Coordinates of N, CA and C in Angstrom, one line a residue:
Chain A
A243 N 0.8 -1.2 0.0 CA 0.0 0.0 0.0 C 0.9 1.2 0.0
Q244 N 0.4 2.3 -0.6 CA 1.1 3.5 -0.7 C 0.9 4.3 0.6
S245 N 2.0 4.8 1.2 CA 1.9 5.5 2.4 C 3.1 6.4 2.6
V246 N 2.9 7.3 3.5 CA 4.0 8.2 3.9 C 4.0 8.3 5.5
T247 N 5.1 8.1 6.0 CA 5.3 8.2 7.5 C 6.2 9.3 7.9
Q248 N 5.7 10.1 8.8 CA 6.6 11.1 9.5 C 6.7 10.7 10.9
P249 N 7.8 10.1 11.3 CA 7.9 9.5 12.6 C 7.8 10.4 13.8
D250 N 8.1 11.7 13.6 CA 8.1 12.6 14.7 C 6.9 13.5 14.6
I251 N 6.0 13.4 15.6 CA 4.8 14.2 15.6 C 5.1 15.6 16.0
H252 N 6.0 15.8 16.9 CA 6.3 17.1 17.4 C 7.9 17.2 17.7
I253 N 8.5 18.3 17.2 CA 9.9 18.5 17.4 C 10.1 19.9 17.9
T254 N 11.0 20.1 18.9 CA 11.3 21.4 19.4 C 12.8 21.6 19.2
V255 N 13.2 22.7 18.6 CA 14.6 23.1 18.5 C 14.8 24.5 18.9
S256 N 16.0 24.8 19.3 CA 16.3 26.2 19.6 C 16.6 27.0 18.4
E257 N 16.3 28.3 18.4 CA 16.6 29.1 17.3 C 18.1 29.1 17.0
G258 N 18.4 29.0 15.7 CA 19.8 28.9 15.3 C 20.3 27.5 15.2
A259 N 19.6 26.6 15.8 CA 20.1 25.2 15.7 C 19.7 24.6 14.4
S260 N 20.3 23.4 14.0 CA 20.0 22.8 12.8 C 18.7 21.9 13.0
L261 N 18.1 21.6 11.9 CA 16.8 20.9 11.9 C 16.8 19.7 10.9
E262 N 16.3 18.6 11.3 CA 16.0 17.5 10.3 C 14.7 16.9 10.6
L263 N 13.8 16.9 9.6 CA 12.5 16.3 9.8 C 12.5 15.1 8.9
R264 N 12.0 14.0 9.5 CA 12.1 12.7 8.8 C 10.8 12.4 8.0
C265 N 11.0 11.7 6.9 CA 9.9 11.3 6.1 C 10.3 9.9 5.4
N266 N 9.5 8.9 5.6 CA 9.6 7.7 4.9 C 8.4 7.4 4.1
Y267 N 8.6 6.8 2.9 CA 7.5 6.5 2.0 C 7.5 5.1 1.6
S268 N 6.3 4.7 1.2 CA 6.1 3.4 0.5 C 5.3 3.6 -0.7
Y269 N 5.9 3.4 -1.9 CA 5.3 3.7 -3.2 C 5.8 2.7 -4.2
G270 N 4.9 2.1 -4.9 CA 5.2 1.1 -5.9 C 5.9 1.6 -7.1
A271 N 5.6 2.8 -7.5 CA 6.2 3.3 -8.8 C 7.2 4.3 -8.5
T272 N 7.7 5.0 -9.5 CA 8.7 6.1 -9.2 C 8.0 7.2 -8.5
P273 N 8.5 7.5 -7.3 CA 7.8 8.5 -6.5 C 8.2 10.0 -6.9
Y274 N 7.2 10.8 -6.8 CA 7.5 12.3 -6.8 C 7.2 12.7 -5.3
L275 N 8.2 13.4 -4.8 CA 8.2 13.7 -3.3 C 8.1 15.2 -3.1
F276 N 7.4 15.6 -2.1 CA 7.1 17.0 -1.8 C 7.2 17.2 -0.3
W277 N 7.6 18.4 0.1 CA 7.5 18.9 1.4 C 6.7 20.2 1.4
Y278 N 5.7 20.3 2.2 CA 4.8 21.5 2.4 C 4.9 22.0 3.8
V279 N 4.7 23.3 4.0 CA 4.6 23.9 5.3 C 3.3 24.6 5.4
Q280 N 2.7 24.4 6.6 CA 1.4 25.1 6.9 C 1.6 25.9 8.2
S281 N 1.6 27.2 8.1 CA 1.6 28.0 9.3 C 0.2 28.2 9.8
P282 N 0.1 28.5 11.1 CA -1.2 28.5 11.8 C -2.2 29.4 11.0
G283 N -3.3 28.8 10.7 CA -4.4 29.6 10.0 C -4.1 29.8 8.5
Q284 N -3.0 29.2 8.0 CA -2.6 29.4 6.6 C -2.8 28.2 5.8
G285 N -2.8 28.3 4.5 CA -2.8 27.2 3.6 C -1.5 26.5 3.5
L286 N -1.4 25.6 2.6 CA -0.1 24.9 2.4 C 0.8 25.6 1.4
Q287 N 2.0 25.7 1.8 CA 3.0 26.3 0.9 C 4.0 25.2 0.5
L288 N 4.3 25.1 -0.8 CA 5.3 24.1 -1.3 C 6.7 24.6 -1.0
L289 N 7.4 23.8 -0.2 CA 8.8 24.1 0.1 C 9.8 23.6 -1.0
L290 N 9.6 22.4 -1.4 CA 10.5 21.8 -2.4 C 9.9 20.5 -2.9
K291 N 10.5 20.0 -4.0 CA 10.0 18.8 -4.6 C 11.2 18.0 -5.2
Y292 N 11.0 16.7 -5.3 CA 11.9 15.9 -6.0 C 11.2 15.1 -7.0
F293 N 11.6 15.2 -8.3 CA 11.1 14.4 -9.3 C 12.1 13.4 -9.9
S294 N 13.3 13.9 -10.1 CA 14.4 13.0 -10.7 C 15.7 13.8 -10.6
G295 N 16.8 13.1 -11.0 CA 18.0 13.8 -11.1 C 18.7 13.9 -9.7
D296 N 19.4 15.0 -9.5 CA 20.1 15.2 -8.2 C 19.3 14.9 -7.0
T297 N 19.8 14.1 -6.2 CA 19.0 13.6 -5.0 C 18.9 14.7 -3.9
L298 N 19.8 15.7 -3.9 CA 19.7 16.8 -3.0 C 19.0 17.9 -3.6
V299 N 17.9 18.3 -3.1 CA 17.1 19.4 -3.7 C 17.0 20.6 -2.8
Q300 N 17.1 21.7 -3.4 CA 17.0 23.0 -2.6 C 15.6 23.6 -2.8
G301 N 15.2 24.2 -1.7 CA 13.8 24.8 -1.7 C 13.9 26.2 -1.3
I302 N 12.7 26.7 -0.9 CA 12.6 28.1 -0.5 C 12.9 28.1 1.0
K303 N 13.1 29.3 1.5 CA 13.3 29.6 2.9 C 14.5 28.9 3.5
G304 N 15.5 28.5 2.7 CA 16.7 27.9 3.1 C 16.6 26.4 3.4
F305 N 15.5 25.8 3.0 CA 15.3 24.3 3.3 C 15.9 23.5 2.1
E306 N 16.4 22.3 2.5 CA 16.8 21.3 1.5 C 16.3 20.0 1.9
A307 N 16.3 19.0 1.0 CA 15.9 17.7 1.3 C 16.7 16.7 0.4
E308 N 16.9 15.5 1.0 CA 17.7 14.5 0.3 C 16.9 13.3 0.1
F309 N 16.8 12.8 -1.2 CA 16.1 11.6 -1.5 C 17.1 10.4 -1.5
K310 N 16.7 9.5 -0.7 CA 17.5 8.2 -0.6 C 16.6 7.1 -0.9
R311 N 16.8 6.6 -2.1 CA 15.9 5.5 -2.6 C 16.1 4.2 -1.7
S312 N 17.4 3.9 -1.4 CA 17.7 2.7 -0.6 C 17.0 2.7 0.7
Q313 N 16.8 3.9 1.3 CA 16.1 4.0 2.6 C 14.7 4.4 2.5
S314 N 14.2 4.6 1.3 CA 12.8 5.1 1.1 C 12.5 6.4 1.9
S315 N 13.5 7.3 1.9 CA 13.4 8.5 2.7 C 13.5 9.7 1.9
F316 N 13.0 10.8 2.5 CA 13.1 12.1 1.9 C 13.1 13.1 3.1
N317 N 14.2 13.2 3.7 CA 14.3 14.0 5.0 C 14.5 15.5 4.6
L318 N 13.9 16.4 5.4 CA 14.0 17.8 5.2 C 15.0 18.4 6.2
R319 N 15.8 19.3 5.7 CA 16.8 19.8 6.6 C 16.9 21.3 6.5
K320 N 17.4 22.0 7.5 CA 17.7 23.4 7.5 C 18.9 23.6 8.5
P321 N 19.9 24.3 8.0 CA 21.1 24.4 8.9 C 20.9 25.3 10.1
S322 N 20.0 26.3 10.0 CA 19.8 27.2 11.1 C 18.4 27.7 11.1
V323 N 17.7 27.3 12.2 CA 16.2 27.5 12.2 C 15.9 28.9 12.8
H324 N 15.0 29.5 12.2 CA 14.5 30.9 12.6 C 13.1 30.7 13.3
W325 N 12.8 31.6 14.2 CA 11.5 31.5 15.0 C 10.3 31.4 14.0
S326 N 10.5 32.1 12.9 CA 9.4 32.1 11.9 C 9.1 30.7 11.2
D327 N 10.1 29.8 11.5 CA 9.9 28.5 10.9 C 8.9 27.6 11.7
A328 N 8.5 28.0 12.8 CA 7.5 27.3 13.6 C 6.3 27.1 12.8
A329 N 5.9 25.9 12.6 CA 4.7 25.5 11.7 C 4.5 24.0 11.7
E330 N 3.6 23.6 10.9 CA 3.4 22.2 10.6 C 4.0 21.9 9.3
Y331 N 4.7 20.7 9.2 CA 5.4 20.3 8.0 C 4.8 19.0 7.6
F332 N 4.5 19.0 6.3 CA 3.9 17.7 5.7 C 4.8 17.2 4.6
C333 N 5.1 16.0 4.6 CA 5.7 15.3 3.5 C 4.6 14.6 2.7
A334 N 4.8 14.6 1.4 CA 3.7 14.0 0.5 C 4.4 13.3 -0.7
V335 N 3.7 12.2 -1.1 CA 4.2 11.5 -2.3 C 3.2 11.4 -3.3
G336 N 3.6 11.5 -4.6 CA 2.7 11.4 -5.7 C 3.4 10.5 -6.7
G337 N 2.7 10.2 -7.8 CA 3.3 9.2 -8.7 C 3.5 9.8 -10.1
S338 N 4.3 9.1 -10.9 CA 4.6 9.5 -12.2 C 3.5 9.1 -13.2
S339 N 2.4 8.6 -12.7 CA 1.3 8.2 -13.5 C 0.4 9.3 -13.9
N340 N 0.8 10.5 -13.5 CA 0.1 11.8 -13.9 C -1.3 11.9 -13.4
T341 N -1.6 11.2 -12.3 CA -3.0 11.4 -11.7 C -3.0 12.6 -10.9
G342 N -1.9 13.1 -10.4 CA -1.8 14.3 -9.6 C -2.2 14.0 -8.1
K343 N -2.6 12.9 -7.8 CA -3.0 12.6 -6.4 C -1.8 12.6 -5.5
L344 N -2.0 13.2 -4.3 CA -0.9 13.2 -3.3 C -1.4 12.4 -2.1
I345 N -0.4 11.7 -1.5 CA -0.6 11.0 -0.2 C 0.2 11.7 0.8
F346 N -0.4 12.2 1.9 CA 0.3 13.0 2.9 C 0.7 12.2 4.1
G347 N 1.8 12.6 4.7 CA 2.1 12.1 6.0 C 1.3 12.8 7.1
Q348 N 1.5 12.3 8.3 CA 0.7 12.8 9.4 C 1.1 14.2 9.8
G349 N 2.2 14.6 9.4 CA 2.7 16.0 9.7 C 3.6 16.0 11.0
T350 N 4.5 17.0 11.0 CA 5.4 17.2 12.1 C 5.2 18.7 12.5
T351 N 4.9 18.8 13.8 CA 4.8 20.2 14.3 C 6.2 20.7 14.8
L352 N 6.6 21.7 14.3 CA 7.9 22.3 14.7 C 7.7 23.5 15.7
Q353 N 8.3 23.4 16.8 CA 8.3 24.5 17.8 C 9.7 25.0 17.9
V354 N 9.9 26.3 17.9 CA 11.2 26.9 17.9 C 11.3 27.7 19.3
K355 N 12.3 27.3 20.1 CA 12.6 28.0 21.3 C 13.5 29.2 21.1
P356 N 13.2 30.3 21.8 CA 14.1 31.5 21.6 C 15.5 31.2 22.2
Chain B
S236 N 3.6 29.1 -10.8 CA 2.6 28.7 -9.8 C 1.3 29.3 -10.1
A237 N 0.2 29.0 -9.3 CA -1.1 29.5 -9.6 C -1.6 30.2 -8.3
V238 N -2.4 31.2 -8.5 CA -3.0 31.9 -7.3 C -4.5 31.4 -7.2
I239 N -4.7 30.8 -6.0 CA -6.0 30.2 -5.8 C -6.8 30.9 -4.7
S240 N -8.0 31.1 -4.9 CA -8.9 31.7 -3.8 C -10.0 30.8 -3.5
Q241 N -10.5 30.8 -2.3 CA -11.6 30.0 -1.9 C -12.6 30.9 -1.1
K242 N -13.9 30.6 -1.4 CA -14.9 31.3 -0.6 C -15.9 30.3 -0.1
P243 N -16.4 30.4 1.1 CA -16.0 31.4 2.1 C -14.7 30.9 2.8
S244 N -14.1 31.8 3.5 CA -12.8 31.4 4.2 C -13.2 30.6 5.5
R245 N -14.3 30.9 6.0 CA -14.8 30.1 7.2 C -16.3 30.3 7.3
D246 N -16.9 29.3 7.9 CA -18.4 29.4 8.2 C -18.7 28.5 9.3
I247 N -19.8 28.9 10.0 CA -20.4 28.0 11.1 C -21.8 27.7 10.6
C248 N -22.0 26.4 10.5 CA -23.3 25.9 10.0 C -24.0 25.0 11.0
Q249 N -25.3 24.9 10.8 CA -26.1 24.0 11.6 C -26.2 22.6 11.0
R250 N -26.2 21.6 11.8 CA -26.3 20.3 11.3 C -27.6 20.1 10.4
G251 N -27.4 19.3 9.4 CA -28.5 19.1 8.5 C -28.6 20.0 7.3
T252 N -27.8 21.1 7.3 CA -27.7 22.0 6.2 C -26.6 21.7 5.3
S253 N -26.5 22.4 4.2 CA -25.4 22.2 3.2 C -24.7 23.5 3.0
L254 N -23.4 23.4 2.6 CA -22.6 24.5 2.3 C -21.8 24.2 1.0
T255 N -21.8 25.2 0.2 CA -21.0 25.1 -1.1 C -19.8 26.0 -1.0
I256 N -18.7 25.4 -1.3 CA -17.4 26.1 -1.2 C -16.9 26.3 -2.7
Q257 N -16.4 27.5 -2.9 CA -16.0 27.8 -4.3 C -14.4 27.9 -4.3
C258 N -13.9 27.5 -5.4 CA -12.5 27.5 -5.7 C -12.2 28.2 -7.0
Q259 N -11.5 29.3 -7.0 CA -11.2 30.0 -8.2 C -9.7 30.1 -8.5
V260 N -9.2 29.8 -9.7 CA -7.8 29.9 -10.0 C -7.6 31.0 -11.0
D261 N -6.4 31.6 -10.9 CA -6.2 32.7 -11.8 C -5.7 32.3 -13.2
S262 N -5.6 31.0 -13.5 CA -5.2 30.6 -14.8 C -5.8 29.2 -15.0
Q263 N -5.8 28.8 -16.3 CA -6.3 27.5 -16.6 C -5.4 26.4 -16.1
V264 N -5.9 25.4 -15.5 CA -5.1 24.3 -14.9 C -5.7 23.0 -15.4
T265 N -4.8 22.0 -15.4 CA -5.1 20.7 -15.9 C -5.9 19.9 -14.9
M266 N -5.5 20.0 -13.6 CA -6.1 19.2 -12.6 C -6.5 20.0 -11.4
M267 N -7.7 19.7 -10.8 CA -8.1 20.3 -9.6 C -8.5 19.2 -8.6
F268 N -8.3 19.4 -7.3 CA -8.6 18.4 -6.3 C -9.2 19.1 -5.1
W269 N -9.9 18.3 -4.4 CA -10.5 18.7 -3.1 C -10.0 17.8 -2.0
Y270 N -9.4 18.4 -0.9 CA -8.9 17.7 0.2 C -9.7 18.1 1.5
R271 N -9.6 17.3 2.5 CA -10.2 17.6 3.8 C -9.1 17.4 4.8
Q272 N -9.1 18.3 5.8 CA -8.1 18.3 6.9 C -8.9 18.4 8.1
Q273 N -9.1 17.3 8.8 CA -9.9 17.3 10.0 C -9.0 17.8 11.1
P274 N -9.6 18.3 12.2 CA -8.8 19.0 13.3 C -7.6 18.2 13.8
G275 N -6.5 18.8 13.7 CA -5.2 18.1 14.2 C -4.8 17.0 13.3
Q276 N -5.3 16.8 12.1 CA -5.0 15.7 11.2 C -4.3 16.2 10.0
S277 N -3.9 15.2 9.2 CA -3.3 15.5 7.9 C -4.4 15.7 6.8
L278 N -3.9 15.8 5.6 CA -4.9 16.0 4.5 C -5.3 14.7 3.9
T279 N -6.5 14.6 3.5 CA -7.1 13.4 2.9 C -7.8 13.9 1.6
L280 N -7.4 13.2 0.5 CA -8.0 13.6 -0.8 C -9.5 13.1 -0.8
I281 N -10.4 14.0 -1.1 CA -11.8 13.7 -1.3 C -12.1 13.2 -2.7
A282 N -11.6 14.1 -3.7 CA -12.0 13.7 -5.1 C -11.1 14.6 -6.0
T283 N -11.1 14.1 -7.2 CA -10.5 14.8 -8.4 C -11.7 15.5 -9.1
A284 N -11.6 16.8 -9.3 CA -12.7 17.5 -10.0 C -12.4 17.5 -11.5
N285 N -13.2 16.8 -12.3 CA -12.9 16.7 -13.7 C -13.7 17.7 -14.4
Q286 N -13.1 18.4 -15.4 CA -13.8 19.4 -16.1 C -14.8 18.8 -17.1
G287 N -16.0 19.2 -16.9 CA -17.1 18.8 -17.8 C -17.6 17.4 -17.6
S288 N -17.2 16.7 -16.5 CA -17.7 15.4 -16.3 C -17.7 15.1 -14.7
E289 N -18.2 14.0 -14.4 CA -18.4 13.7 -12.9 C -17.0 13.6 -12.2
A290 N -17.0 14.0 -11.0 CA -15.7 13.9 -10.2 C -15.4 12.5 -9.9
T291 N -14.1 12.2 -9.7 CA -13.6 10.9 -9.3 C -13.4 10.9 -7.8
Y292 N -14.1 10.1 -7.1 CA -14.1 10.1 -5.6 C -13.2 9.0 -5.1
E293 N -12.5 9.4 -4.0 CA -11.7 8.4 -3.3 C -12.5 7.5 -2.4
S294 N -11.9 6.5 -2.0 CA -12.6 5.5 -1.1 C -13.1 6.2 0.2
G295 N -14.3 6.0 0.5 CA -14.9 6.7 1.7 C -15.6 8.0 1.5
F296 N -15.6 8.4 0.3 CA -16.3 9.7 -0.1 C -17.2 9.4 -1.2
V297 N -18.4 9.9 -1.1 CA -19.5 9.7 -2.1 C -20.1 11.0 -2.6
I298 N -20.6 10.9 -3.8 CA -21.1 12.0 -4.5 C -22.3 12.7 -3.8
D299 N -23.1 11.8 -3.2 CA -24.3 12.4 -2.5 C -23.9 13.3 -1.4
K300 N -22.8 13.0 -0.7 CA -22.4 13.7 0.4 C -21.5 14.9 0.0
F301 N -20.7 14.7 -1.0 CA -19.8 15.8 -1.5 C -19.9 16.0 -3.0
P302 N -21.0 16.5 -3.4 CA -21.1 16.8 -4.9 C -20.1 17.9 -5.3
I303 N -19.5 17.7 -6.4 CA -18.5 18.6 -6.9 C -18.8 18.9 -8.4
S304 N -18.6 20.2 -8.7 CA -18.8 20.7 -10.0 C -17.5 21.3 -10.5
R305 N -17.2 21.2 -11.8 CA -16.1 21.9 -12.4 C -16.5 22.3 -13.8
P306 N -17.2 23.4 -14.0 CA -17.7 23.8 -15.3 C -16.6 24.3 -16.3
N307 N -15.5 24.7 -15.8 CA -14.4 25.1 -16.7 C -13.0 24.9 -16.1
L308 N -12.0 25.4 -16.7 CA -10.6 25.0 -16.2 C -10.1 25.9 -15.1
T309 N -10.9 26.8 -14.6 CA -10.5 27.7 -13.6 C -11.3 27.8 -12.3
F310 N -12.4 27.0 -12.3 CA -13.4 27.1 -11.2 C -13.9 25.7 -10.9
S311 N -14.2 25.5 -9.5 CA -14.8 24.3 -9.1 C -15.5 24.6 -7.8
T312 N -16.5 23.8 -7.5 CA -17.2 23.9 -6.2 C -17.3 22.6 -5.6
L313 N -17.3 22.6 -4.2 CA -17.5 21.4 -3.4 C -18.7 21.7 -2.5
T314 N -19.7 20.9 -2.5 CA -20.8 21.0 -1.5 C -20.7 20.0 -0.4
V315 N -20.8 20.4 0.8 CA -20.8 19.5 1.9 C -22.3 19.4 2.3
S316 N -22.9 18.2 2.1 CA -24.4 18.1 2.2 C -24.8 17.5 3.5
N317 N -26.0 17.8 4.0 CA -26.5 17.2 5.2 C -25.5 17.1 6.3
M318 N -24.9 18.3 6.7 CA -23.8 18.3 7.5 C -24.0 17.8 8.9
S319 N -23.0 17.2 9.5 CA -23.0 16.8 10.9 C -21.7 17.3 11.5
P320 N -21.6 17.3 12.9 CA -20.4 17.8 13.5 C -19.1 17.2 13.0
E321 N -19.2 15.9 12.6 CA -18.0 15.2 12.1 C -17.5 15.8 10.8
D322 N -18.3 16.6 10.1 CA -17.8 17.3 8.9 C -17.0 18.6 9.2
S323 N -16.9 18.9 10.5 CA -16.1 20.1 10.9 C -14.7 19.8 10.5
S324 N -14.1 20.6 9.6 CA -12.8 20.4 9.0 C -12.4 21.7 8.2
I325 N -11.2 21.6 7.8 CA -10.7 22.6 6.8 C -10.8 21.9 5.4
Y326 N -11.4 22.5 4.5 CA -11.5 22.0 3.1 C -10.7 22.8 2.2
L327 N -9.8 22.1 1.5 CA -8.8 22.8 0.6 C -9.0 22.3 -0.8
C328 N -8.9 23.3 -1.7 CA -8.8 22.9 -3.1 C -7.3 23.0 -3.5
S329 N -6.9 22.3 -4.5 CA -5.6 22.3 -5.0 C -5.6 22.2 -6.5
V330 N -4.5 22.6 -7.1 CA -4.4 22.5 -8.6 C -3.0 22.1 -9.0
V331 N -3.0 21.4 -10.1 CA -1.7 21.1 -10.8 C -1.7 22.0 -12.0
A332 N -0.7 22.8 -12.1 CA -0.6 23.7 -13.3 C 0.3 23.2 -14.3
G333 N -0.1 23.0 -15.5 CA 0.7 22.5 -16.6 C 1.1 21.1 -16.3
Y334 N 2.3 20.7 -16.7 CA 2.7 19.3 -16.5 C 3.9 19.3 -15.6
T335 N 4.0 20.2 -14.6 CA 5.1 20.2 -13.7 C 4.9 19.2 -12.5
Y336 N 3.7 18.7 -12.3 CA 3.3 17.9 -11.2 C 3.4 18.7 -9.9
E337 N 3.7 19.9 -9.9 CA 3.7 20.7 -8.7 C 2.2 21.0 -8.3
Q338 N 1.9 20.8 -7.1 CA 0.5 21.0 -6.7 C 0.4 22.2 -5.7
Y339 N -0.5 23.1 -6.0 CA -0.6 24.3 -5.2 C -2.0 24.3 -4.5
F340 N -2.0 24.8 -3.3 CA -3.2 24.7 -2.5 C -3.8 26.1 -2.2
G341 N -5.1 26.1 -2.2 CA -5.8 27.3 -1.8 C -5.7 27.5 -0.3
P342 N -6.2 28.7 0.2 CA -6.1 29.0 1.6 C -7.0 28.2 2.5
G343 N -7.9 27.5 2.0 CA -8.8 26.6 2.8 C -10.1 27.3 3.2
T344 N -11.1 26.5 3.5 CA -12.3 26.9 4.1 C -12.5 26.2 5.4
R345 N -12.5 26.9 6.5 CA -12.7 26.3 7.8 C -14.2 26.2 8.1
L346 N -14.6 25.0 8.2 CA -16.1 24.7 8.5 C -16.3 24.2 9.9
T347 N -17.2 24.8 10.6 CA -17.6 24.3 11.9 C -19.1 24.0 11.8
V348 N -19.5 22.8 12.2 CA -20.9 22.4 12.2 C -21.3 22.2 13.6
T349 N -22.4 22.9 14.0 CA -22.9 22.8 15.3 C -24.2 22.1 15.4

């Protein structure tokens, strides 16, 4: 079955510290992978995506993610977290079959300590 | 990217009534979707809104409860029918623009059913 797992429901980091949010997927075909951020009361904003090619992808707001096929993972990283990064982060997987459907993980809530 | 608007942004409705949510995109898009985000939960795909034909519903969602229209390539509506408190959620429309597979989300409609 197709699924996305974000093992960490809630993460707290200090401002300026590095961040890694984990995402594992199960998908039978070639996966298209996405990270979205949802700030309180806001819609979802696309941070970055992986379709093919270089397995390290850069996104907006200083985020990057690395696709590791052998581990079925697509972890999100940021070297130095800012207080404004506090939000809910969702990993999602779609397929190359062009249906456009996305399967979302449960989300990780990021809290940033001053 | 695409600019997506939704109306209403929020509403409080009584059980047994229906609410129609509108989704407007600033450009023609190939695919439009409707998602539900229950309180504290992740996103679940309700259906794919097909232009000029019946929507394609995901398991657990039926047309009688969530009728969807898509009269053209820039507009869609989702109706939540015969509402109960369990329908209290955020409803989001999303679009895939062109053939990038990037999916963009509207700001959402926060529905509370009393």
